[in-house]
CSV table of C-alpha atoms in Angstrom, one decimal:
chain,number,residue,atom,x,y,z
S,857,UNK,CA,100.1,135.0,125.0
S,858,UNK,CA,97.2,132.9,123.6
S,859,UNK,CA,93.8,134.3,124.5
S,860,UNK,CA,90.4,132.9,123.6
S,861,UNK,CA,87.5,135.1,124.7
S,862,UNK,CA,84.0,133.7,124.3
S,863,UNK,CA,80.8,135.8,124.4
S,864,UNK,CA,77.2,135.7,123.4
S,865,UNK,CA,75.8,133.3,126.0
S,866,UNK,CA,72.7,134.0,128.0
S,867,UNK,CA,69.3,132.8,129.1
S,868,UNK,CA,67.0,131.7,126.3
S,869,UNK,CA,63.7,129.8,126.1
S,870,UNK,CA,63.5,126.4,124.5
S,871,UNK,CA,63.3,126.7,120.8
S,872,UNK,CA,65.2,129.9,120.8
S,873,UNK,CA,68.6,130.9,119.3
S,874,UNK,CA,71.9,132.3,120.3
S,875,UNK,CA,75.1,133.1,118.5
S,876,UNK,CA,78.4,132.5,120.4
S,877,UNK,CA,81.6,134.2,119.4
S,878,UNK,CA,85.2,133.5,120.3
S,879,UNK,CA,87.8,136.2,119.8
S,880,UNK,CA,91.3,134.8,119.4
S,881,UNK,CA,94.6,136.5,119.8
S,882,UNK,CA,98.3,135.6,120.5
S,883,UNK,CA,98.6,133.0,117.8
S,884,UNK,CA,98.0,132.5,114.0
S,885,UNK,CA,94.3,131.8,114.2
S,886,UNK,CA,94.0,131.0,110.5
S,887,UNK,CA,96.5,128.1,110.9
S,888,UNK,CA,94.5,126.3,113.5
S,889,UNK,CA,91.4,124.1,113.4
S,890,UNK,CA,89.1,125.1,116.2
S,891,UNK,CA,86.4,123.5,118.3
S,892,UNK,CA,83.5,124.3,120.6
S,893,UNK,CA,83.3,122.2,123.7
S,894,UNK,CA,80.6,122.4,126.4
S,895,UNK,CA,80.3,121.2,130.0
S,896,UNK,CA,77.0,120.8,131.7
S,897,UNK,CA,76.8,121.0,135.5
S,898,UNK,CA,78.1,117.7,137.1
S,899,UNK,CA,79.2,116.3,133.7
S,900,UNK,CA,82.5,116.1,131.9
S,901,UNK,CA,83.4,118.1,128.8
S,902,UNK,CA,81.5,117.3,125.6
S,903,UNK,CA,82.8,118.1,122.2
S,904,UNK,CA,80.2,120.0,120.2
S,905,UNK,CA,81.6,121.0,116.9
S,906,UNK,CA,84.9,121.6,115.0
S,907,UNK,CA,86.0,123.5,111.9
S,908,UNK,CA,89.2,123.2,109.9
S,909,UNK,CA,91.6,126.1,109.5
S,910,UNK,CA,90.2,127.3,106.2
S,911,UNK,CA,86.6,127.0,107.3
S,912,UNK,CA,85.5,124.7,104.5
S,913,UNK,CA,85.1,121.5,106.6
S,914,UNK,CA,82.8,121.3,109.6
S,915,UNK,CA,82.0,118.6,112.1
S,916,UNK,CA,79.2,118.2,114.6
S,917,UNK,CA,78.2,116.0,117.5
S,918,UNK,CA,75.1,114.0,116.8
S,919,UNK,CA,73.3,115.8,119.6
S,920,UNK,CA,73.6,119.2,117.8
S,921,UNK,CA,73.7,118.3,114.1
S,922,UNK,CA,71.1,120.1,112.1
S,923,UNK,CA,70.6,122.7,114.9
S,924,UNK,CA,74.1,124.3,115.4
S,925,UNK,CA,76.4,125.8,112.8
S,926,UNK,CA,80.1,126.5,113.3
S,927,UNK,CA,81.9,129.1,111.2
S,928,UNK,CA,84.9,131.4,111.4
S,929,UNK,CA,86.2,134.7,110.0
S,930,UNK,CA,89.9,134.4,109.7
S,931,UNK,CA,90.2,138.1,108.9
S,932,UNK,CA,88.6,138.9,112.2
S,933,UNK,CA,90.3,136.1,114.2
S,934,UNK,CA,86.9,135.0,115.3
S,935,UNK,CA,85.1,131.7,115.7
S,936,UNK,CA,81.3,131.5,115.8
S,937,UNK,CA,78.6,129.0,116.9
S,938,UNK,CA,75.1,129.7,115.7
S,939,UNK,CA,72.7,127.7,117.9
S,940,UNK,CA,69.1,127.2,116.8
S,941,UNK,CA,66.2,125.2,118.2
S,942,UNK,CA,67.8,125.2,121.6
S,943,UNK,CA,66.8,122.5,124.1
S,944,UNK,CA,67.1,122.5,127.9
S,945,UNK,CA,69.8,119.8,127.5
S,946,UNK,CA,72.0,122.3,125.7
S,947,UNK,CA,72.4,124.2,129.0
S,948,UNK,CA,76.2,124.3,129.7
S,949,UNK,CA,79.3,126.4,129.8
S,950,UNK,CA,80.5,126.7,126.2
S,951,UNK,CA,84.2,126.9,125.5
S,952,UNK,CA,86.2,127.5,122.3
S,953,UNK,CA,89.4,125.6,122.0
S,954,UNK,CA,92.3,125.1,119.6
S,955,UNK,CA,92.3,121.8,117.7
S,956,UNK,CA,89.7,119.2,117.0
S,957,UNK,CA,90.2,116.6,119.7
S,958,UNK,CA,91.1,116.4,123.3
S,959,UNK,CA,93.5,117.3,124.8
S,960,UNK,CA,93.1,120.8,123.5
S,961,UNK,CA,96.1,123.1,123.8
S,962,UNK,CA,94.2,126.2,124.7
S,963,UNK,CA,90.7,127.0,126.1
S,964,UNK,CA,88.8,130.2,126.7
S,965,UNK,CA,87.1,131.0,130.0
S,966,UNK,CA,83.7,129.9,128.7
S,967,UNK,CA,80.3,131.6,128.2
S,968,UNK,CA,77.2,130.3,130.0
S,969,UNK,CA,74.2,129.1,127.9
S,970,UNK,CA,71.0,128.4,129.9
S,971,UNK,CA,67.9,127.1,128.1
S,972,UNK,CA,64.9,127.3,130.3
S,973,UNK,CA,61.3,128.5,130.2
């Protein structure tokens, strides 16, 4: 069955960096565009970034553009999100998902990112 397993979250100070990973299995990863979506406490899901199946087109929410970089390694069935210059408002549960817009067919269980001094 389809599995998406996120990792790499944690507690980081403002201005710090984290790299999230999403290991995919159970489907042909290289055929799917993928997204990162986050949900802050008490708020609805927010799309963060997307990448096409080949990895040569990327898209970002205005709130993270210039700070976050999405990438993928189709040989390793893995999606990444490099997050730099983190801000407290980036605190959320981060999910990877198949597709580029809601509703997403599949989600992972999420990895928590907390930005705090």
